[in-house]
Coordinates of C-alpha atoms in Angstrom, one line a residue:
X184 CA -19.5 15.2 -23.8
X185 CA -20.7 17.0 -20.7
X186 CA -24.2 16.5 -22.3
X187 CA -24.1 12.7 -21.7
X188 CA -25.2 11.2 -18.1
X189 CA -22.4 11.8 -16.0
X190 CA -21.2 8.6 -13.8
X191 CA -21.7 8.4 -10.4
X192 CA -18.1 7.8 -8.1
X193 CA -16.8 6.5 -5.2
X194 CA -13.5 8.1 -3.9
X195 CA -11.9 5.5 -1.8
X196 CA -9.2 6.5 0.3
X197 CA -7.1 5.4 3.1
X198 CA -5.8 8.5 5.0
X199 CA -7.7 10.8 6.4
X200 CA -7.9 13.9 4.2
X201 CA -7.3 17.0 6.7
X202 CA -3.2 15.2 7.0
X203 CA -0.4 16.1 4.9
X204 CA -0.5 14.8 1.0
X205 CA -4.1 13.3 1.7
X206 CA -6.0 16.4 1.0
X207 CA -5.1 15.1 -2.8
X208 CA -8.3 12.5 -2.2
X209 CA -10.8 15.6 -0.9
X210 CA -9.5 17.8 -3.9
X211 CA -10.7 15.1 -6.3
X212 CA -14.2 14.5 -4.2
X213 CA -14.5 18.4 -4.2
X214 CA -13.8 18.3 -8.0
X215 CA -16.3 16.1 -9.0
X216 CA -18.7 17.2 -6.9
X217 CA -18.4 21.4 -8.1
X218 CA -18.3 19.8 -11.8
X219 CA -22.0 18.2 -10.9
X220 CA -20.9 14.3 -10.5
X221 CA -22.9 12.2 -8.1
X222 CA -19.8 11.5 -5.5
X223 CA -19.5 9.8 -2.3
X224 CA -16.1 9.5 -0.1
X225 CA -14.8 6.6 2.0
X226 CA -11.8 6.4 4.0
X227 CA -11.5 4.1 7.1
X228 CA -12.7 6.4 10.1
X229 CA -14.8 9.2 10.3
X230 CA -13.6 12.5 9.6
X231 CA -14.3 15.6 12.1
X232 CA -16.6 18.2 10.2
X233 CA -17.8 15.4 7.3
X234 CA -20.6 13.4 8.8
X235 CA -21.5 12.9 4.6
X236 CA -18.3 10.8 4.6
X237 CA -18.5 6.9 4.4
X238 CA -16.5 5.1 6.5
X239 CA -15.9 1.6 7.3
X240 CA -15.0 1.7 11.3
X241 CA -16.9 3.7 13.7
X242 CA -14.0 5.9 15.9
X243 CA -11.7 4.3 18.6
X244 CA -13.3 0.9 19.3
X245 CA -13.1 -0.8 16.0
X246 CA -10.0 0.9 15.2
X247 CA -8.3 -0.7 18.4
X248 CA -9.7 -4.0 17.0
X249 CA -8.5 -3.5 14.1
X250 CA -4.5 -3.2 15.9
X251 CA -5.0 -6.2 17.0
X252 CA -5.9 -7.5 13.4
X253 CA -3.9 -10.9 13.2
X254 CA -1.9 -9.7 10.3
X255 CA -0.6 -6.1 11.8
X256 CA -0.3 -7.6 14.9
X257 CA 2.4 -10.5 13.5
X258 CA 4.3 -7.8 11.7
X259 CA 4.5 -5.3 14.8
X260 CA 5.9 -8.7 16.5
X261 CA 8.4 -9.6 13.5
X262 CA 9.7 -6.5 13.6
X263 CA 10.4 -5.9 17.7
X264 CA 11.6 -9.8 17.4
X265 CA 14.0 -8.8 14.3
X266 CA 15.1 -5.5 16.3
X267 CA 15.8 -7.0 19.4
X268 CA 18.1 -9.8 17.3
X269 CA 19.9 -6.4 16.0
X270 CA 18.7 -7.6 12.3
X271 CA 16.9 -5.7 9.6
X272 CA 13.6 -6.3 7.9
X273 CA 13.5 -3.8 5.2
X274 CA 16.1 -1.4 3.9
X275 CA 16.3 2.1 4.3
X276 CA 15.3 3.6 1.1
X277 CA 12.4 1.5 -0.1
X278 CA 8.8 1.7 1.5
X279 CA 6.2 -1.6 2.3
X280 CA 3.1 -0.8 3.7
X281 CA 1.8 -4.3 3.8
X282 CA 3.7 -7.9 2.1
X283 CA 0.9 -10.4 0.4
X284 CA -1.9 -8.9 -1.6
X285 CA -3.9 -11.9 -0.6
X286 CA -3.6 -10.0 2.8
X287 CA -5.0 -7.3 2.8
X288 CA -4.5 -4.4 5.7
X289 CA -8.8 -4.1 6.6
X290 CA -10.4 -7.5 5.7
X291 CA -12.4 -7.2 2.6
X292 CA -15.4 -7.5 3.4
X293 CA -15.8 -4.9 6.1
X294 CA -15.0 -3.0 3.2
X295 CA -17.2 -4.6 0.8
X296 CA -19.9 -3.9 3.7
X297 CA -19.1 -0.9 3.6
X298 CA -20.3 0.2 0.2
X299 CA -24.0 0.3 0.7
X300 CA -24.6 1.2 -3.3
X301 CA -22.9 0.3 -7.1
X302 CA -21.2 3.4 -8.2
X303 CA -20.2 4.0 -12.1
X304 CA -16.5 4.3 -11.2
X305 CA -14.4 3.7 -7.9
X306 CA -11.6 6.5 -7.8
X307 CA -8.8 5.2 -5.7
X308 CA -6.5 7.8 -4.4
X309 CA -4.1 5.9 -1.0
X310 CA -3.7 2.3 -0.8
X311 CA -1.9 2.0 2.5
X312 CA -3.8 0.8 5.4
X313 CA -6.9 -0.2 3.9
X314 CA -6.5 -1.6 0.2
X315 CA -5.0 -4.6 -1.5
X316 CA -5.4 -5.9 -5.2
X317 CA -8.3 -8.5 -3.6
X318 CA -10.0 -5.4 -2.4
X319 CA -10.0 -4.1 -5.9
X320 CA -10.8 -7.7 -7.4
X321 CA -13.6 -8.4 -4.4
X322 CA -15.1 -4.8 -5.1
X323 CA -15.5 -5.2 -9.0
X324 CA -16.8 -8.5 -8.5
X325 CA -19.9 -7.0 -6.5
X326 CA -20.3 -4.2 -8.3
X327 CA -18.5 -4.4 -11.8
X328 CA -17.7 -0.7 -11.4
X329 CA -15.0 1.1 -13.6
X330 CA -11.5 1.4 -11.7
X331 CA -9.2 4.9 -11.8
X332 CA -5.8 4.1 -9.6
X333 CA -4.6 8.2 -9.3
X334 CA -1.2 6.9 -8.6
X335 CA 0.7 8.8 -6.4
X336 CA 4.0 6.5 -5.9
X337 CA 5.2 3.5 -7.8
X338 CA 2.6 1.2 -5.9
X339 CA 1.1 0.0 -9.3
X340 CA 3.8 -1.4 -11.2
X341 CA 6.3 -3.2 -8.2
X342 CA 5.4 -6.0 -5.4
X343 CA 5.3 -3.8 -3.0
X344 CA 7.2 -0.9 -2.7
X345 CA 5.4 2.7 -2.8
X346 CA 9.0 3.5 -2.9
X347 CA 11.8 1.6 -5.3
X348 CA 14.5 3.8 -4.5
X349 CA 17.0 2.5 -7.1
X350 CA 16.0 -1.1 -7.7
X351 CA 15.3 -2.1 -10.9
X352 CA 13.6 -5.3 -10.4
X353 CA 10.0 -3.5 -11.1
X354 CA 11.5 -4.4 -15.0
X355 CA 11.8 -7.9 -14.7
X356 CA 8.6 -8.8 -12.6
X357 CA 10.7 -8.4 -9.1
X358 CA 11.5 -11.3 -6.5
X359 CA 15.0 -11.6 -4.7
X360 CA 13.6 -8.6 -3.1
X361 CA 16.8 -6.0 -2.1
X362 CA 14.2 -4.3 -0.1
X363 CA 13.9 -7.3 2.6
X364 CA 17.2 -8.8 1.3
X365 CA 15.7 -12.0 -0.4
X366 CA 17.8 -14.2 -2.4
X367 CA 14.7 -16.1 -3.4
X368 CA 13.5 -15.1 -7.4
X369 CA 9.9 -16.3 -6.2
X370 CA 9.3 -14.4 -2.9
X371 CA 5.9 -12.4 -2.1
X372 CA 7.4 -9.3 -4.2
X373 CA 7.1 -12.2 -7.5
X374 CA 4.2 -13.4 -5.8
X375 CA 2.5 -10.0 -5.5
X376 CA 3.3 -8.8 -9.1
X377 CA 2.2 -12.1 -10.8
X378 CA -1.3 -12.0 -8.6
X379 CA -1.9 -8.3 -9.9
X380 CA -1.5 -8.9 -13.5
X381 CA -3.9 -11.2 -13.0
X382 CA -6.0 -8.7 -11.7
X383 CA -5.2 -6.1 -14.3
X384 CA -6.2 -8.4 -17.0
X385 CA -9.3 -9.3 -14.7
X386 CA -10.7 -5.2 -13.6
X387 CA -8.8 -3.2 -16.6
X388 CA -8.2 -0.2 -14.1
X389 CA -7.3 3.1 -15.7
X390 CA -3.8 3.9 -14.0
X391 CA -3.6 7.2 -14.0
X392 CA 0.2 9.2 -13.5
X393 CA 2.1 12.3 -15.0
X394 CA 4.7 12.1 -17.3
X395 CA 7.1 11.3 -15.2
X396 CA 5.5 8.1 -13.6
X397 CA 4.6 7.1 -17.0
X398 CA 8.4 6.7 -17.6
X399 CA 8.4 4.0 -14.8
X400 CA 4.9 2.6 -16.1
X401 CA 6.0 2.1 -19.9
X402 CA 9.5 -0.2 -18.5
X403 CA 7.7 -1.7 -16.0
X404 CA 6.8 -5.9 -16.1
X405 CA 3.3 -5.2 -14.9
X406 CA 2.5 -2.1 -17.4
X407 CA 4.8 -1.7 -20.2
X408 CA 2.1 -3.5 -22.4
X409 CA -1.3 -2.1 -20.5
X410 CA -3.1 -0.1 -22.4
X411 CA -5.5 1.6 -20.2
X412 CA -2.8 4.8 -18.9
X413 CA -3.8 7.8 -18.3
X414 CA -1.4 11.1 -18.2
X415 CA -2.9 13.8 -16.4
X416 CA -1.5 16.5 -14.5
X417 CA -2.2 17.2 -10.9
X418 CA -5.3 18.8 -9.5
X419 CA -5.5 21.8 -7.4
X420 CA -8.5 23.8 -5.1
X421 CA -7.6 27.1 -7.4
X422 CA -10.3 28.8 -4.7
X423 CA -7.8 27.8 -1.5
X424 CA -5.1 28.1 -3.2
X425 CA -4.4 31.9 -4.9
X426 CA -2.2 34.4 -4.4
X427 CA -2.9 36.7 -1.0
X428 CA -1.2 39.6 0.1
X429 CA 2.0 39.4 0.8
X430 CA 2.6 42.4 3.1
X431 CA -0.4 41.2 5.5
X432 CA 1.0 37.4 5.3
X433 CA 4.5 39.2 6.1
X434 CA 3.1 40.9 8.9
X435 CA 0.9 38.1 10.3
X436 CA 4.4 35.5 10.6
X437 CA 6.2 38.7 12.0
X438 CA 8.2 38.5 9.5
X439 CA 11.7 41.3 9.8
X440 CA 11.5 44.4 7.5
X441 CA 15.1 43.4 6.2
X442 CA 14.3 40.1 5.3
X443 CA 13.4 41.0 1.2
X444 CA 13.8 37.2 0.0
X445 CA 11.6 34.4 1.3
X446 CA 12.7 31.1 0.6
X447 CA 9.8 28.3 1.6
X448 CA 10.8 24.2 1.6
X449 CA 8.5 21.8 3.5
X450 CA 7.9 18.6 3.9
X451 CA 6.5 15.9 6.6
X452 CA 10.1 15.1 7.8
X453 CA 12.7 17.6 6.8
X454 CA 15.1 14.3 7.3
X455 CA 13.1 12.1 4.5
X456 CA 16.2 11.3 2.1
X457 CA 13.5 11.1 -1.1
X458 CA 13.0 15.0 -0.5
X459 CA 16.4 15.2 -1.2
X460 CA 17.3 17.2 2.3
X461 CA 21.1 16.8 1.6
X462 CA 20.9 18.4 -1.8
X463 CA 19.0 21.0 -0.5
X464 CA 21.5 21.8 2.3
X465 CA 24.5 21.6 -0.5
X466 CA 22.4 24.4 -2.2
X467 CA 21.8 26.5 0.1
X468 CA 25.5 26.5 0.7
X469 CA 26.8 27.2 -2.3
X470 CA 24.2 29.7 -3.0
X471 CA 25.4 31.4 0.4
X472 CA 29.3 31.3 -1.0
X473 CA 28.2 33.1 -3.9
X474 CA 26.3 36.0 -2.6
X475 CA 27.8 39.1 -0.6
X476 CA 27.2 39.7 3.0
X477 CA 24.4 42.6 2.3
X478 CA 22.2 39.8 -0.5
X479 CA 22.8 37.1 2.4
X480 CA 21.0 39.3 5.4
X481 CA 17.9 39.6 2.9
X482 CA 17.1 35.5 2.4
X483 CA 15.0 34.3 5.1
X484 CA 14.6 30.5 5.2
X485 CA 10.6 29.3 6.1
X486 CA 10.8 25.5 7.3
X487 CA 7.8 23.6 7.7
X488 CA 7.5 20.2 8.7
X489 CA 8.3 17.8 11.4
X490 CA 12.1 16.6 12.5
X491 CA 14.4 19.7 12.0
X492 CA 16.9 19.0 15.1
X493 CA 18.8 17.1 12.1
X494 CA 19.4 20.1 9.8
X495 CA 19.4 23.0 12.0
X496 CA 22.9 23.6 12.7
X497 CA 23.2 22.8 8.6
X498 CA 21.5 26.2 7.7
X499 CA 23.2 28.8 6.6
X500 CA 20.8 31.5 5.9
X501 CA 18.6 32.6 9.2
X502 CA 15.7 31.0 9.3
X503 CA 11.3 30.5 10.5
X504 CA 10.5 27.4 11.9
X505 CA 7.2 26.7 11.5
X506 CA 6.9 23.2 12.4
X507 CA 3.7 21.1 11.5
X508 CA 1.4 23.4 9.2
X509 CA -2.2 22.4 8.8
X510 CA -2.9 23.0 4.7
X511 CA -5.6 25.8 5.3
X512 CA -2.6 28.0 6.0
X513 CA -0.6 26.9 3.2
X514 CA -1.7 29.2 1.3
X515 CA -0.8 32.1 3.2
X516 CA 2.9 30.7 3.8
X517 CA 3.2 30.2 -0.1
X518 CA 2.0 33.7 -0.7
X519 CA 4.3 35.3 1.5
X520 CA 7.4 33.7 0.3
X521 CA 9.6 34.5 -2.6
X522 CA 10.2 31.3 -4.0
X523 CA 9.4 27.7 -2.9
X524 CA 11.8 24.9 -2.9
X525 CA 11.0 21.3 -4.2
X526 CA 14.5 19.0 -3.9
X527 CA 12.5 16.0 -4.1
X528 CA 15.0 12.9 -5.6
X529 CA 12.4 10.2 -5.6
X530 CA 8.8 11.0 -5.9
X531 CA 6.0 11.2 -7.8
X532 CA 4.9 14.6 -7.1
X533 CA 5.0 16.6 -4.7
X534 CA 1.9 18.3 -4.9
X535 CA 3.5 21.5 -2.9
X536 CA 5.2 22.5 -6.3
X537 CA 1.6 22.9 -8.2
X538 CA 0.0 24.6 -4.7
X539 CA 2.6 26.7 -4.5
X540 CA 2.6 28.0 -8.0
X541 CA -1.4 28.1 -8.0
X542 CA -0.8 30.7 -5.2
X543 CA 1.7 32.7 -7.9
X544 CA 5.2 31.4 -6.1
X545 CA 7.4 30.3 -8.4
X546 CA 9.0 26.7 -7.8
X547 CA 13.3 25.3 -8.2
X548 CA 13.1 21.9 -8.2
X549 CA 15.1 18.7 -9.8
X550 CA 14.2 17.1 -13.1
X551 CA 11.7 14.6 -11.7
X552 CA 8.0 14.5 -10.7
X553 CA 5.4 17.1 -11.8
X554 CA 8.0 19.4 -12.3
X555 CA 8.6 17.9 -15.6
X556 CA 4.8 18.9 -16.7
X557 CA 4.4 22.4 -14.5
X558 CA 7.9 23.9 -14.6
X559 CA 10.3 22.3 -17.4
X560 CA 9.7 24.3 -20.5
X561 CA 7.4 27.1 -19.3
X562 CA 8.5 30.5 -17.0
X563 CA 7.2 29.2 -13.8
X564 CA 10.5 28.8 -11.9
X565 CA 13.7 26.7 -12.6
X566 CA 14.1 22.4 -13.3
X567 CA 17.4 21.7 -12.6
X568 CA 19.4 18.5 -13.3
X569 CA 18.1 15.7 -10.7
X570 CA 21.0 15.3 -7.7
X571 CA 23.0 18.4 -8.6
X572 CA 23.0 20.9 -6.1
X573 CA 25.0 23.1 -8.2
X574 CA 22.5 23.4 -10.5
X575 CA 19.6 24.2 -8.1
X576 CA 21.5 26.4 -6.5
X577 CA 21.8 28.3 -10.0
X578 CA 18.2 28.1 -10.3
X579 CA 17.3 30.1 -6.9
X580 CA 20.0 32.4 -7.5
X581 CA 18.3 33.3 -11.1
X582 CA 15.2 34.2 -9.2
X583 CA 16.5 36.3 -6.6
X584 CA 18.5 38.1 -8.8
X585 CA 15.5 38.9 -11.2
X586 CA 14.8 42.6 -12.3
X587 CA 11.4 43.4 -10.5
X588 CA 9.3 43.2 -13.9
X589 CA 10.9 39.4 -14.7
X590 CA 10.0 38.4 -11.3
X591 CA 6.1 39.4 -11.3
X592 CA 5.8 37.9 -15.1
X593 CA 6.9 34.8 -13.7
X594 CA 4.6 34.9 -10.6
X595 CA 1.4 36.0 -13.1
X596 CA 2.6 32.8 -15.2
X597 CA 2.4 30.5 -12.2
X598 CA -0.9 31.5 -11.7
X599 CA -2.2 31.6 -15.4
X600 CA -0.5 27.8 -15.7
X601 CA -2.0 26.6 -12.4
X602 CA -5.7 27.7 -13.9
X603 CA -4.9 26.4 -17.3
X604 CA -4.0 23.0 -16.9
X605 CA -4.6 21.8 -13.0
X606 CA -8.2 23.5 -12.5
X607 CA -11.4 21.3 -11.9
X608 CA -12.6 21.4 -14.9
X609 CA -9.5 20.5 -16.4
X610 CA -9.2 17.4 -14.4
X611 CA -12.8 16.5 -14.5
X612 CA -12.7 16.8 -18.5
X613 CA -10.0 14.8 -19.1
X614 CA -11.1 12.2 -16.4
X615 CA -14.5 11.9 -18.7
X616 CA -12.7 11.1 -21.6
X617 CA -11.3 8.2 -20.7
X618 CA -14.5 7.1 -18.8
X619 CA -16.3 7.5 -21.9
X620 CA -13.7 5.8 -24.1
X621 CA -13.6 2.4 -21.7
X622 CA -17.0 2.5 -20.7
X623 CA -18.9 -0.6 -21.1

């Protein structure tokens, strides 16, 4: 396979790839580019350090212009107007980044402009802020490249939401919107999922998604019939991510002599409820009730992320703070810790639980996400029943109670998995098989 002419590729992106879950677009360009592919990047500003980087807007000036872009400037107004009348424009739970396709967030042809060559295949990684299904269309129609949609929330198959929470209406083709509280059967959720099948149809993307978003995909009105899925497992920098010393890393965070147990959780907001904070908190405390006072003084909790005023006084075990922590230091964090948390409800990843165990941590998380293909059915850690907090609590409490030997086995199987199925090559390999099979 490798002996054919590989295809060249755009990676389009919308965040910048140094914050949070966007280094998932630069692992892919990184990918591609160590496995010898001809590979560009574009995301909407430049990036510090990567003048190779395309980019539609050239730093503050254009991206001030763009604020004032007639579209985000009448949402930011709907929604002060709707605050100030004490009403609500979207429910807590779901997630809209933008309403009509036919709108998209950067006009299309600064985008369009943009792209200064045809590539093979356009590899889109983040939608919001930049993309909308007449981006895709407009770009295919210039260049009639091959589409890949890595799909990292439920984006693909609703009319709107990156987030569905617990509607259903993804199954019948949405409309009467719960998210914006719409009575109305043909508002611009029905809208936006009848104008993207059209577009399907039109482009025949390759949606790409792990077993678990398949399961949403296969019931949804938009995919259930589309033939052109692809399973594949996350993809990790194996090279960034690996296991370092974990005295040094102890000693580097200061981290007490006493403390024998290091239990890592992080997230962007330690408040988000798709993380599942409350059934982490629930854990933790049952997990507390069941140990004596001498296995309690060994746990150490390390918190990362933004927003912990919330949970603070909710700990029961002492605790790090670490704050915001920029991803070159994940590594280190992972390494140092015993075991990492994932009590994620509602997502499609997180891509923390196959980091974490490339670094040789072993993971707890809920029955959801990559869990399923990394964890479930293989000694990497412990998948526990989704929403029970007994359970996961079970789960941590297996690990820290594991005879020495177990413990390292598990950790050497993290690692082993990690290069196994989430390496580049493994990602770039099964990426060419499906470019090979639908190319034209």
């Amino acid at each position: 396979m490798r002996n054919e002419k590989l295809p060249t590729i755009l990676v389009l992106t919308s965040v910048n790839p140094h914050k949070g879950p966007a280094v998932v677009a630069e692992t892919a360009y990184q990918a591609f580019l160590h496995q010898g592919f001809d590979v560009d990047f574009m995301c909407p500003y430049p990036v510090d350090g990567h003048p190779e980087y395309l980019h539609i807007y050239n730093g503050k000036k254009n991206k001030f212009g763009l604020l004032f872009h007639p579209i985000v400037l009448m949402t930011k107004m709907c929604n002060r107007i709707l605050k100030q009348m004490g009403m609500r424009q979207q429910q807590s739970g779901y997630y809209f980044f933008y309403r009509k396709e036919t709108n998209p967030p950067i006009p299309v042809k600064h985008v369009i402009n943009s792209i200064r060559k045809s590539y093979d295949v356009v590899f889109v990684v983040f939608w919001q802020g930049m993309l909308s299904f007449q981006t895709i269309e407009a770009i295919y129609d210039k260049f009639d490249s091959q589409f890949y949609f890595w799909c990292v929330d439920y984006s693909p198959m609703s009319g709107g939401c990156h987030f569905i929470g617990d509607c259903q209406k993804y199954v019948t083709g949405c409309g009467a919107c719960p998210a914006i509280y719409s009575k109305n059967e043909k508002d611009f959720t029905h809208f936006n999922v009848e104008y993207r099948k059209q577009v399907y149809e039109k482009v025949k993307p390759i949606v790409m998604g792990n077993t678990y978003m398949m399961r949403f995909y296969d019931r949804s009105y938009l995919l259930k019939d589309y033939d052109r899925k692809m399973r594949c497992l996350p993809l990790v920098d194996n090279n960034m991510y690996s296991p370092r010393n974990k005295i040094f890393v102890r000693q580097k965070y200061k981290i007490p002599e006493n403390k024998k147990f290091l239990i890592f959780f992080g997230s962007q907001s330690l408040n988000d409820e798709r993380k599942g904070i409350r059934y982490l908190l629930k854990a933790l405390s049952i997990l507390y009730d069941r140990l004596n006072n001498e296995e309690r003084n060994n746990i150490l909790l390390i918190l990362a992320g933004r927003n912990i005023e919330s949970i603070k006084d909710k700990l029961c075990f002492d605790y790090n703070y670490l704050g915001y922590v920029n991803p070159i230091d994940l590594p280190d964090i992972y390494s140092m810790s015993d075991v990492f948390l994932s009590p994620s409800v509602n997502d499609a990843g997180p891509t923390m639980v196959n980091q974490s165990m490339a670094c040789g941590t072993p993971v707890v998380a809920f029955d959801m996400g990559t869990a399923i293909d990394v964890i479930k059915g293989y000694n990497t850690g412990y998948c526990a029943e989704l929403r029970n907090a007994e359970d996961f609590a079970y789960g941590i409490e297996q690990i820290f109670k594991m005879f020495p030997e177990e413990y390292q086995a598990m950790c050497n199987d993290c690692r082993q998995l990690s290069l196994s199925l989430t390496s580049e090559k493994a990602f770039c390999d099964n990426f060419l098989k499906y470019y090979y099979k639908y190319k034209k």
